[in-house]
Amino acid sequence: MKTTLSAMALVLSATAAMADDTVTIEFAYPYSHLFDVTYEAMMPAFKQAHPNIEVKFRATYESYEDGTNTILREAVSGNLPDVTMQGLNRQQILVEKGIAKSLEPFIAKEANFAKEGYHDAMLSLSTFDGDVHGLPFSVSLPVGYYNMDILTEAGVDKLPTTWDEVIGACETMKANGVDNPIFWGWSITGNWFMQALLWSQDKAIVEDGRVKLDTPEALAALEQMQEIFTKCDMQNLEWKAALSSFSAGEIGMMFWSTSALGAVERSQGDFELVTGPFPGMGETPKGLPAGGNAALFTSTSEDPKVQEAAWAWLKFITSGEGAAEVAKTTGYMPPNKAANEVILADFYEQNPNKQTAVDQLPLLRDWLAYPGDNGLAITQVIYDGIERIVTGDATDMKELQEELVEEVNDLLPTS
């Protein structure tokens, strides 16, 4: 009995010591419907490698804009998470305000850091003033999703490569009884599709600190959207409802981020799904904006153990092993050389719908943030303008362009 009690005491002592060694960190990320399954897939390997680190997941952000607004509020209230996922176009404001910390002190302690896949081309997405402030977690590009059963039955025999061909496919489907031929993702975060139409024409939406909405390319983008919305009779669906409707087999064509592919496939009805490259304005796009997010270190803890635990988590989820789960569970591409070249060597060959975005990587351009503290407000102004096209409240695109230019210029920094 003494031996048994002594052994039990040792076990309890060891358990207590392990509990004392446990470090808890807090983590926040967007889009639970896309990423919950990703983090669930990652956790067993992380816990095996780091049994004494507990990751406390905060409530997910609704969108990248919500994520940035939340972090800005939490910085004021002193309630920041240790690690946050933020949109690639929302990092700069957090760096400028000192909320996102430099990762250089952690990187300096790592042996052969570049060998894990974090080469310069990837780190540049999150590098500001020469310092790495985030590790890219996922990269997406816009693609077309096609319900081949609807298209074939309606007499559309090839995937469109231009928006004129998309409109032609819409008209063919409507003539053959398809009520809802298209959803075009105008409402996607960060005016991403507006930037996609501008980059398609090789035009950046921000140049020299100014938002370039007064250009012929910007007018062409507005006119292109109007043609798609009106000639396709697009229903003004909330984006989650649109993704659900497409997954249920009710929409013929959907243009959205490749990021949703995993979610669509998991809820897909009984139809053939094919993805295709993002169509262009009369020709193949000359560029497309890189969507996605990066992991940022925002911990305010001065405890070295918490800091190291936060770095261990941040490093793991963006590593080759972690990034591979991103590709497997979503449609995002992992911006990690080790994931793409080693772990996922045969993955894209076996998953051609996920290969579509990879084939478009040569078109990758920056997803641009709007200058100054009013960047989120500018995003909302452009969003509201596009919504007016969708609802039919705006019919004169030149007039709308002039209104947007005036409103956005009022929000830009004066110096």
CSV table of C-alpha atoms in Angstrom, one decimal:
chain,number,residue,atom,x,y,z
A,1,MET,CA,0.0,0.0,0.0
A,2,LYS,CA,2.9,2.4,0.9
A,3,THR,CA,4.4,1.7,-2.5
A,4,THR,CA,1.2,2.3,-4.3
A,5,LEU,CA,0.5,5.6,-2.4
A,6,SER,CA,4.1,6.7,-3.0
A,7,ALA,CA,3.7,6.0,-6.7
A,8,MET,CA,0.4,7.8,-6.8
A,9,ALA,CA,1.9,10.8,-5.0
A,10,LEU,CA,4.7,10.9,-7.7
A,11,VAL,CA,2.1,10.8,-10.5
A,12,LEU,CA,0.1,13.6,-8.8
A,13,SER,CA,3.3,15.6,-8.2
A,14,ALA,CA,4.3,15.2,-11.9
A,15,THR,CA,0.8,16.1,-13.1
A,16,ALA,CA,0.8,19.2,-10.9
A,17,ALA,CA,4.3,20.1,-12.2
A,18,MET,CA,3.1,19.7,-15.8
A,19,ALA,CA,0.0,21.9,-15.0
A,20,ASP,CA,2.3,24.5,-13.6
A,21,ASP,CA,4.4,24.4,-16.8
A,22,THR,CA,1.3,24.9,-19.0
A,23,VAL,CA,1.4,28.2,-20.9
A,24,THR,CA,-1.9,29.5,-22.3
A,25,ILE,CA,-1.9,31.8,-25.3
A,26,GLU,CA,-4.9,33.4,-27.1
A,27,PHE,CA,-5.5,33.3,-30.8
A,28,ALA,CA,-8.1,35.0,-33.1
A,29,TYR,CA,-8.8,34.4,-36.7
A,30,PRO,CA,-11.5,35.1,-39.4
A,31,TYR,CA,-14.0,33.1,-41.3
A,32,SER,CA,-15.0,30.2,-39.0
A,33,HIS,CA,-16.8,28.4,-41.9
A,34,LEU,CA,-13.5,28.2,-43.8
A,35,PHE,CA,-10.9,27.7,-41.2
A,36,ASP,CA,-12.4,25.9,-38.2
A,37,VAL,CA,-11.7,22.5,-39.9
A,38,THR,CA,-8.1,23.7,-40.7
A,39,TYR,CA,-7.2,24.4,-37.1
A,40,GLU,CA,-8.9,21.2,-35.9
A,41,ALA,CA,-6.7,19.3,-38.3
A,42,MET,CA,-3.6,21.1,-37.1
A,43,MET,CA,-4.1,20.7,-33.3
A,44,PRO,CA,-3.1,17.0,-32.8
A,45,ALA,CA,0.4,17.5,-34.3
A,46,PHE,CA,0.8,20.8,-32.5
A,47,LYS,CA,-0.2,19.3,-29.1
A,48,GLN,CA,2.2,16.4,-29.7
A,49,ALA,CA,5.1,18.8,-30.4
A,50,HIS,CA,4.1,21.3,-27.7
A,51,PRO,CA,2.1,19.4,-24.9
A,52,ASN,CA,2.5,22.3,-22.5
A,53,ILE,CA,1.1,25.0,-24.7
A,54,GLU,CA,-2.7,25.5,-24.5
A,55,VAL,CA,-4.2,27.6,-27.4
A,56,LYS,CA,-7.3,29.4,-26.4
A,57,PHE,CA,-9.4,30.3,-29.5
A,58,ARG,CA,-11.3,33.6,-29.3
A,59,ALA,CA,-14.5,34.3,-31.1
A,60,THR,CA,-13.8,34.4,-34.9
A,61,TYR,CA,-13.9,37.6,-36.9
A,62,GLU,CA,-16.7,37.9,-39.4
A,63,SER,CA,-14.4,39.3,-42.0
A,64,TYR,CA,-11.0,40.9,-42.5
A,65,GLU,CA,-12.5,44.3,-41.9
A,66,ASP,CA,-14.1,43.1,-38.7
A,67,GLY,CA,-10.7,41.6,-37.6
A,68,THR,CA,-8.9,44.8,-38.1
A,69,ASN,CA,-11.6,46.9,-36.3
A,70,THR,CA,-11.6,44.3,-33.4
A,71,ILE,CA,-7.8,44.5,-33.0
A,72,LEU,CA,-7.8,48.3,-33.1
A,73,ARG,CA,-10.5,48.3,-30.3
A,74,GLU,CA,-8.6,45.7,-28.3
A,75,ALA,CA,-5.4,47.7,-28.5
A,76,VAL,CA,-7.2,50.6,-26.8
A,77,SER,CA,-8.8,48.4,-24.1
A,78,GLY,CA,-5.6,46.4,-23.5
A,79,ASN,CA,-7.2,43.1,-24.4
A,80,LEU,CA,-5.1,42.0,-27.4
A,81,PRO,CA,-4.7,38.3,-28.4
A,82,ASP,CA,-1.2,36.9,-28.5
A,83,VAL,CA,-1.5,36.0,-32.2
A,84,THR,CA,-4.0,37.2,-34.7
A,85,MET,CA,-4.8,36.4,-38.4
A,86,GLN,CA,-5.3,39.5,-40.5
A,87,GLY,CA,-5.9,40.1,-44.2
A,88,LEU,CA,-2.8,40.7,-46.2
A,89,ASN,CA,-4.1,44.2,-47.0
A,90,ARG,CA,-4.8,45.1,-43.4
A,91,GLN,CA,-1.3,44.5,-41.9
A,92,GLN,CA,0.2,47.9,-42.5
A,93,ILE,CA,-2.1,49.9,-40.2
A,94,LEU,CA,-1.4,47.5,-37.4
A,95,VAL,CA,2.4,47.8,-38.0
A,96,GLU,CA,2.2,51.6,-38.2
A,97,LYS,CA,0.3,51.8,-34.9
A,98,GLY,CA,2.8,49.4,-33.1
A,99,ILE,CA,0.2,46.7,-32.5
A,100,ALA,CA,1.9,44.1,-34.7
A,101,LYS,CA,5.4,43.4,-33.4
A,102,SER,CA,8.5,42.7,-35.4
A,103,LEU,CA,9.2,39.0,-35.6
A,104,GLU,CA,13.0,39.6,-36.2
A,105,PRO,CA,14.0,38.8,-32.6
A,106,PHE,CA,12.4,35.4,-32.9
A,107,ILE,CA,13.6,34.7,-36.4
A,108,ALA,CA,17.2,35.6,-35.3
A,109,LYS,CA,17.1,32.7,-32.8
A,110,GLU,CA,16.0,30.1,-35.4
A,111,ALA,CA,18.6,27.9,-37.1
A,112,ASN,CA,18.1,27.5,-40.9
A,113,PHE,CA,14.9,29.4,-40.8
A,114,ALA,CA,14.7,29.8,-44.6
A,115,LYS,CA,14.9,26.0,-45.0
A,116,GLU,CA,11.4,25.8,-43.5
A,117,GLY,CA,10.1,27.6,-46.6
A,118,TYR,CA,10.0,31.2,-45.5
A,119,HIS,CA,12.0,32.6,-48.4
A,120,ASP,CA,12.1,36.2,-49.2
A,121,ALA,CA,9.3,36.2,-51.8
A,122,MET,CA,6.9,34.9,-49.2
A,123,LEU,CA,8.1,37.1,-46.3
A,124,SER,CA,7.9,40.2,-48.5
A,125,LEU,CA,4.1,40.1,-48.2
A,126,SER,CA,4.5,40.9,-44.5
A,127,THR,CA,7.7,42.9,-44.4
A,128,PHE,CA,7.6,46.6,-43.5
A,129,ASP,CA,10.7,48.9,-43.3
A,130,GLY,CA,12.9,45.9,-43.6
A,131,ASP,CA,11.4,43.9,-40.7
A,132,VAL,CA,9.2,40.9,-41.0
A,133,HIS,CA,6.0,41.5,-38.9
A,134,GLY,CA,4.0,38.5,-40.0
A,135,LEU,CA,4.3,35.1,-41.6
A,136,PRO,CA,1.9,34.5,-44.5
A,137,PHE,CA,-0.6,31.8,-43.8
A,138,SER,CA,-2.6,31.5,-46.9
A,139,VAL,CA,-2.9,33.0,-50.4
A,140,SER,CA,-5.9,33.0,-52.6
A,141,LEU,CA,-6.9,34.2,-56.1
A,142,PRO,CA,-10.3,34.8,-57.6
A,143,VAL,CA,-11.6,31.9,-59.7
A,144,GLY,CA,-14.7,30.7,-61.5
A,145,TYR,CA,-16.9,27.9,-59.9
A,146,TYR,CA,-19.1,26.1,-62.5
A,147,ASN,CA,-22.0,23.7,-62.0
A,148,MET,CA,-21.4,21.6,-65.1
A,149,ASP,CA,-24.8,19.9,-64.9
A,150,ILE,CA,-26.6,23.2,-65.2
A,151,LEU,CA,-24.3,24.6,-67.9
A,152,THR,CA,-24.5,21.4,-70.0
A,153,GLU,CA,-28.2,21.0,-69.7
A,154,ALA,CA,-28.7,24.7,-70.7
A,155,GLY,CA,-26.5,24.3,-73.7
A,156,VAL,CA,-23.3,26.1,-72.5
A,157,ASP,CA,-20.5,23.8,-73.9
A,158,LYS,CA,-17.3,25.6,-72.8
A,159,LEU,CA,-16.1,27.6,-69.8
A,160,PRO,CA,-16.0,31.3,-70.4
A,161,THR,CA,-12.6,33.2,-70.5
A,162,THR,CA,-13.9,36.7,-70.8
A,163,TRP,CA,-16.8,38.6,-69.1
A,164,ASP,CA,-18.5,38.9,-72.5
A,165,GLU,CA,-18.5,35.2,-72.7
A,166,VAL,CA,-19.8,35.0,-69.1
A,167,ILE,CA,-22.7,37.3,-70.0
A,168,GLY,CA,-23.4,35.1,-73.1
A,169,ALA,CA,-23.5,32.0,-70.9
A,170,CYS,CA,-26.0,33.8,-68.6
A,171,GLU,CA,-28.2,34.6,-71.5
A,172,THR,CA,-28.1,31.1,-72.8
A,173,MET,CA,-29.0,29.7,-69.3
A,174,LYS,CA,-31.8,32.2,-68.8
A,175,ALA,CA,-33.3,31.3,-72.2
A,176,ASN,CA,-33.3,27.6,-71.1
A,177,GLY,CA,-35.0,28.1,-67.8
A,178,VAL,CA,-32.2,28.8,-65.4
A,179,ASP,CA,-33.5,31.3,-62.8
A,180,ASN,CA,-30.2,32.2,-61.2
A,181,PRO,CA,-27.3,31.8,-63.6
A,182,ILE,CA,-24.6,33.7,-61.7
A,183,PHE,CA,-23.3,35.0,-58.5
A,184,TRP,CA,-20.4,37.5,-58.9
A,185,GLY,CA,-18.6,38.3,-55.6
A,186,TRP,CA,-18.8,42.1,-55.6
A,187,SER,CA,-19.2,42.0,-51.8
A,188,ILE,CA,-16.1,40.1,-51.0
A,189,THR,CA,-13.8,41.7,-48.4
A,190,GLY,CA,-11.5,44.6,-49.2
A,191,ASN,CA,-13.1,45.6,-52.5
A,192,TRP,CA,-11.2,42.6,-53.8
A,193,PHE,CA,-13.1,42.1,-57.0
A,194,MET,CA,-12.9,45.8,-57.8
A,195,GLN,CA,-9.1,45.5,-57.5
A,196,ALA,CA,-9.3,42.3,-59.6
A,197,LEU,CA,-10.9,44.2,-62.5
A,198,LEU,CA,-8.3,47.0,-62.2
A,199,TRP,CA,-5.4,44.6,-62.0
A,200,SER,CA,-6.9,42.8,-65.0
A,201,GLN,CA,-6.1,46.0,-66.9
A,202,ASP,CA,-2.7,46.2,-65.3
A,203,LYS,CA,-3.8,49.1,-63.1
A,204,ALA,CA,-3.3,49.5,-59.4
A,205,ILE,CA,-6.1,51.1,-57.3
A,206,VAL,CA,-3.5,52.9,-55.2
A,207,GLU,CA,-0.6,54.8,-56.7
A,208,ASP,CA,1.7,57.4,-54.9
A,209,GLY,CA,-0.6,57.5,-51.9
A,210,ARG,CA,-3.7,58.2,-53.9
A,211,VAL,CA,-6.7,56.0,-54.7
A,212,LYS,CA,-7.0,56.0,-58.4
A,213,LEU,CA,-10.7,55.9,-59.0
A,214,ASP,CA,-10.6,58.8,-61.5
A,215,THR,CA,-8.9,56.7,-64.3
A,216,PRO,CA,-10.4,55.2,-67.5
A,217,GLU,CA,-9.6,51.8,-66.0
A,218,ALA,CA,-11.7,52.5,-62.9
A,219,LEU,CA,-14.6,53.6,-65.1
A,220,ALA,CA,-14.2,50.5,-67.3
A,221,ALA,CA,-14.4,48.4,-64.1
A,222,LEU,CA,-17.6,50.0,-63.0
A,223,GLU,CA,-19.1,49.6,-66.4
A,224,GLN,CA,-18.0,45.9,-66.5
A,225,MET,CA,-19.7,45.3,-63.2
A,226,GLN,CA,-22.9,47.0,-64.4
A,227,GLU,CA,-23.0,44.8,-67.5
A,228,ILE,CA,-22.5,41.6,-65.5
A,229,PHE,CA,-25.2,42.5,-62.9
A,230,THR,CA,-27.8,43.7,-65.3
A,231,LYS,CA,-27.4,41.4,-68.3
A,232,CYS,CA,-27.1,38.3,-66.1
A,233,ASP,CA,-30.1,39.5,-63.9
A,234,MET,CA,-27.9,38.7,-60.9
A,235,GLN,CA,-29.8,38.3,-57.6
A,236,ASN,CA,-28.5,40.4,-54.8
A,237,LEU,CA,-27.7,37.6,-52.4
A,238,GLU,CA,-25.8,37.9,-49.2
A,239,TRP,CA,-22.5,36.1,-49.8
A,240,LYS,CA,-23.0,33.3,-47.3
A,241,ALA,CA,-26.4,32.6,-48.8
A,242,ALA,CA,-24.9,32.7,-52.3
A,243,LEU,CA,-22.2,30.1,-51.4
A,244,SER,CA,-24.9,27.9,-49.8
A,245,SER,CA,-27.1,28.3,-52.9
A,246,PHE,CA,-24.3,27.3,-55.2
A,247,SER,CA,-23.3,24.4,-53.1
A,248,ALA,CA,-26.9,23.2,-53.2
A,249,GLY,CA,-26.8,23.2,-57.0
A,250,GLU,CA,-29.0,26.2,-57.6
A,251,ILE,CA,-26.6,28.6,-59.3
A,252,GLY,CA,-24.9,27.9,-62.6
A,253,MET,CA,-21.7,30.0,-62.2
A,254,MET,CA,-20.1,31.6,-59.2
A,255,PHE,CA,-17.1,33.9,-59.1
A,256,TRP,CA,-15.4,34.0,-55.8
A,257,SER,CA,-12.2,33.3,-54.0
A,258,THR,CA,-10.5,29.9,-54.3
A,259,SER,CA,-10.5,30.0,-50.5
A,260,ALA,CA,-14.1,28.7,-50.3
A,261,LEU,CA,-13.4,25.6,-52.4
A,262,GLY,CA,-13.0,23.3,-49.4
A,263,ALA,CA,-16.2,24.5,-47.8
A,264,VAL,CA,-18.2,24.2,-51.1
A,265,GLU,CA,-16.9,20.7,-51.7
A,266,ARG,CA,-17.9,19.6,-48.2
A,267,SER,CA,-21.5,20.8,-48.7
A,268,GLN,CA,-21.7,20.2,-52.4
A,269,GLY,CA,-24.9,18.7,-53.8
A,270,ASP,CA,-25.1,16.0,-56.5
A,271,PHE,CA,-23.5,17.8,-59.4
A,272,GLU,CA,-20.2,18.1,-61.2
A,273,LEU,CA,-18.1,21.0,-60.0
A,274,VAL,CA,-15.3,22.4,-62.1
A,275,THR,CA,-13.2,25.5,-61.4
A,276,GLY,CA,-11.8,27.7,-64.1
A,277,PRO,CA,-9.5,30.8,-64.3
A,278,PHE,CA,-10.9,34.2,-63.5
A,279,PRO,CA,-12.2,35.7,-66.8
A,280,GLY,CA,-10.8,38.9,-68.2
A,281,MET,CA,-12.1,42.1,-69.8
A,282,GLY,CA,-11.8,41.1,-73.4
A,283,GLU,CA,-8.6,39.2,-72.8
A,284,THR,CA,-6.7,37.2,-70.2
A,285,PRO,CA,-6.2,39.2,-67.0
A,286,LYS,CA,-2.8,40.9,-66.8
A,287,GLY,CA,-2.8,40.6,-63.1
A,288,LEU,CA,-4.9,39.6,-60.1
A,289,PRO,CA,-4.8,40.6,-56.4
A,290,ALA,CA,-3.4,38.2,-53.9
A,291,GLY,CA,-6.0,37.5,-51.2
A,292,GLY,CA,-5.3,35.7,-48.0
A,293,ASN,CA,-4.0,36.4,-44.5
A,294,ALA,CA,-0.9,36.4,-42.3
A,295,ALA,CA,-0.2,35.5,-38.7
A,296,LEU,CA,0.8,38.5,-36.6
A,297,PHE,CA,2.3,38.7,-33.1
A,298,THR,CA,0.3,41.1,-31.0
A,299,SER,CA,0.9,39.8,-27.5
A,300,THR,CA,1.4,42.4,-24.8
A,301,SER,CA,2.7,39.8,-22.3
A,302,GLU,CA,6.2,40.5,-20.9
A,303,ASP,CA,6.4,36.8,-19.8
A,304,PRO,CA,9.1,35.2,-22.0
A,305,LYS,CA,7.3,31.8,-21.7
A,306,VAL,CA,4.1,33.3,-23.2
A,307,GLN,CA,6.1,35.1,-25.9
A,308,GLU,CA,7.9,31.9,-26.9
A,309,ALA,CA,4.7,29.9,-26.8
A,310,ALA,CA,3.0,32.4,-29.1
A,311,TRP,CA,6.0,32.2,-31.5
A,312,ALA,CA,5.8,28.4,-31.4
A,313,TRP,CA,2.2,28.5,-32.4
A,314,LEU,CA,2.6,31.2,-35.1
A,315,LYS,CA,5.6,29.4,-36.5
A,316,PHE,CA,3.8,26.0,-36.5
A,317,ILE,CA,0.6,27.1,-38.3
A,318,THR,CA,2.6,28.7,-41.1
A,319,SER,CA,5.2,25.9,-41.4
A,320,GLY,CA,5.3,23.3,-44.1
A,321,GLU,CA,3.2,20.9,-42.0
A,322,GLY,CA,0.7,23.6,-40.9
A,323,ALA,CA,0.4,25.2,-44.3
A,324,ALA,CA,-0.3,21.8,-46.0
A,325,GLU,CA,-3.5,21.6,-43.9
A,326,VAL,CA,-4.6,24.9,-45.4
A,327,ALA,CA,-4.4,23.5,-48.9
A,328,LYS,CA,-6.1,20.2,-47.9
A,329,THR,CA,-9.0,21.7,-46.0
A,330,THR,CA,-9.6,25.0,-48.0
A,331,GLY,CA,-8.9,26.2,-51.5
A,332,TYR,CA,-6.1,28.5,-50.3
A,333,MET,CA,-2.6,28.0,-51.5
A,334,PRO,CA,0.0,27.8,-48.8
A,335,PRO,CA,2.7,30.5,-49.2
A,336,ASN,CA,5.3,28.1,-47.9
A,337,LYS,CA,7.9,26.4,-50.2
A,338,ALA,CA,8.2,23.3,-47.9
A,339,ALA,CA,4.4,22.7,-48.1
A,340,ASN,CA,4.1,23.1,-51.9
A,341,GLU,CA,7.3,21.3,-53.0
A,342,VAL,CA,7.5,18.5,-50.5
A,343,ILE,CA,4.4,17.8,-48.5
A,344,LEU,CA,2.0,18.6,-51.3
A,345,ALA,CA,4.1,17.2,-54.1
A,346,ASP,CA,1.2,15.1,-55.6
A,347,PHE,CA,-1.7,16.9,-54.0
A,348,TYR,CA,-2.6,19.3,-56.8
A,349,GLU,CA,-2.3,16.6,-59.4
A,350,GLN,CA,-5.0,14.7,-57.6
A,351,ASN,CA,-7.1,17.8,-56.9
A,352,PRO,CA,-7.5,19.7,-60.2
A,353,ASN,CA,-10.1,22.1,-58.9
A,354,LYS,CA,-7.5,23.4,-56.5
A,355,GLN,CA,-4.8,23.5,-59.2
A,356,THR,CA,-6.7,26.3,-61.0
A,357,ALA,CA,-5.5,29.0,-58.6
A,358,VAL,CA,-2.0,27.7,-58.6
A,359,ASP,CA,-1.9,28.0,-62.4
A,360,GLN,CA,-2.8,31.7,-62.0
A,361,LEU,CA,0.1,32.4,-59.6
A,362,PRO,CA,2.1,34.3,-62.4
A,363,LEU,CA,-0.7,36.9,-62.3
A,364,LEU,CA,-0.2,37.6,-58.6
A,365,ARG,CA,-0.2,41.3,-57.6
A,366,ASP,CA,-0.6,43.1,-54.3
A,367,TRP,CA,-3.9,43.4,-52.6
A,368,LEU,CA,-3.6,47.1,-51.8
A,369,ALA,CA,-4.6,48.9,-48.6
A,370,TYR,CA,-6.0,52.4,-48.8
A,371,PRO,CA,-3.8,55.1,-47.3
A,372,GLY,CA,-4.2,56.6,-43.8
A,373,ASP,CA,-6.4,56.0,-40.8
A,374,ASN,CA,-9.5,56.1,-42.9
A,375,GLY,CA,-8.6,53.0,-45.0
A,376,LEU,CA,-11.6,51.0,-43.6
A,377,ALA,CA,-13.9,53.9,-44.3
A,378,ILE,CA,-12.7,54.1,-47.9
A,379,THR,CA,-13.4,50.4,-48.3
A,380,GLN,CA,-17.0,51.0,-47.1
A,381,VAL,CA,-17.5,53.9,-49.5
A,382,ILE,CA,-16.5,51.8,-52.5
A,383,TYR,CA,-18.5,48.8,-51.2
A,384,ASP,CA,-21.6,51.1,-50.9
A,385,GLY,CA,-21.0,52.4,-54.5
A,386,ILE,CA,-20.9,48.9,-55.9
A,387,GLU,CA,-24.0,47.9,-54.0
A,388,ARG,CA,-25.8,50.8,-55.7
A,389,ILE,CA,-24.9,49.2,-59.1
A,390,VAL,CA,-26.2,45.8,-57.9
A,391,THR,CA,-29.5,47.2,-56.7
A,392,GLY,CA,-30.0,49.5,-59.7
A,393,ASP,CA,-29.8,52.7,-57.7
A,394,ALA,CA,-26.8,53.8,-59.7
A,395,THR,CA,-27.2,53.6,-63.5
A,396,ASP,CA,-24.8,56.3,-64.8
A,397,MET,CA,-21.3,54.9,-64.2
A,398,LYS,CA,-19.5,58.2,-65.0
A,399,GLU,CA,-21.7,60.0,-62.4
A,400,LEU,CA,-21.0,57.2,-59.9
A,401,GLN,CA,-17.3,57.4,-60.5
A,402,GLU,CA,-17.3,61.2,-59.9
A,403,GLU,CA,-19.2,60.7,-56.6
A,404,LEU,CA,-16.8,58.0,-55.4
A,405,VAL,CA,-13.7,60.1,-56.3
A,406,GLU,CA,-15.0,63.0,-54.3
A,407,GLU,CA,-16.0,60.9,-51.2
A,408,VAL,CA,-12.7,58.9,-51.2
A,409,ASN,CA,-10.5,62.0,-51.7
A,410,ASP,CA,-12.2,63.6,-48.6
A,411,LEU,CA,-11.0,60.6,-46.6
A,412,LEU,CA,-7.4,60.5,-47.7
A,413,PRO,CA,-4.6,62.0,-45.6
A,414,THR,CA,-4.0,65.7,-46.3
A,415,SER,CA,-0.3,65.6,-45.9
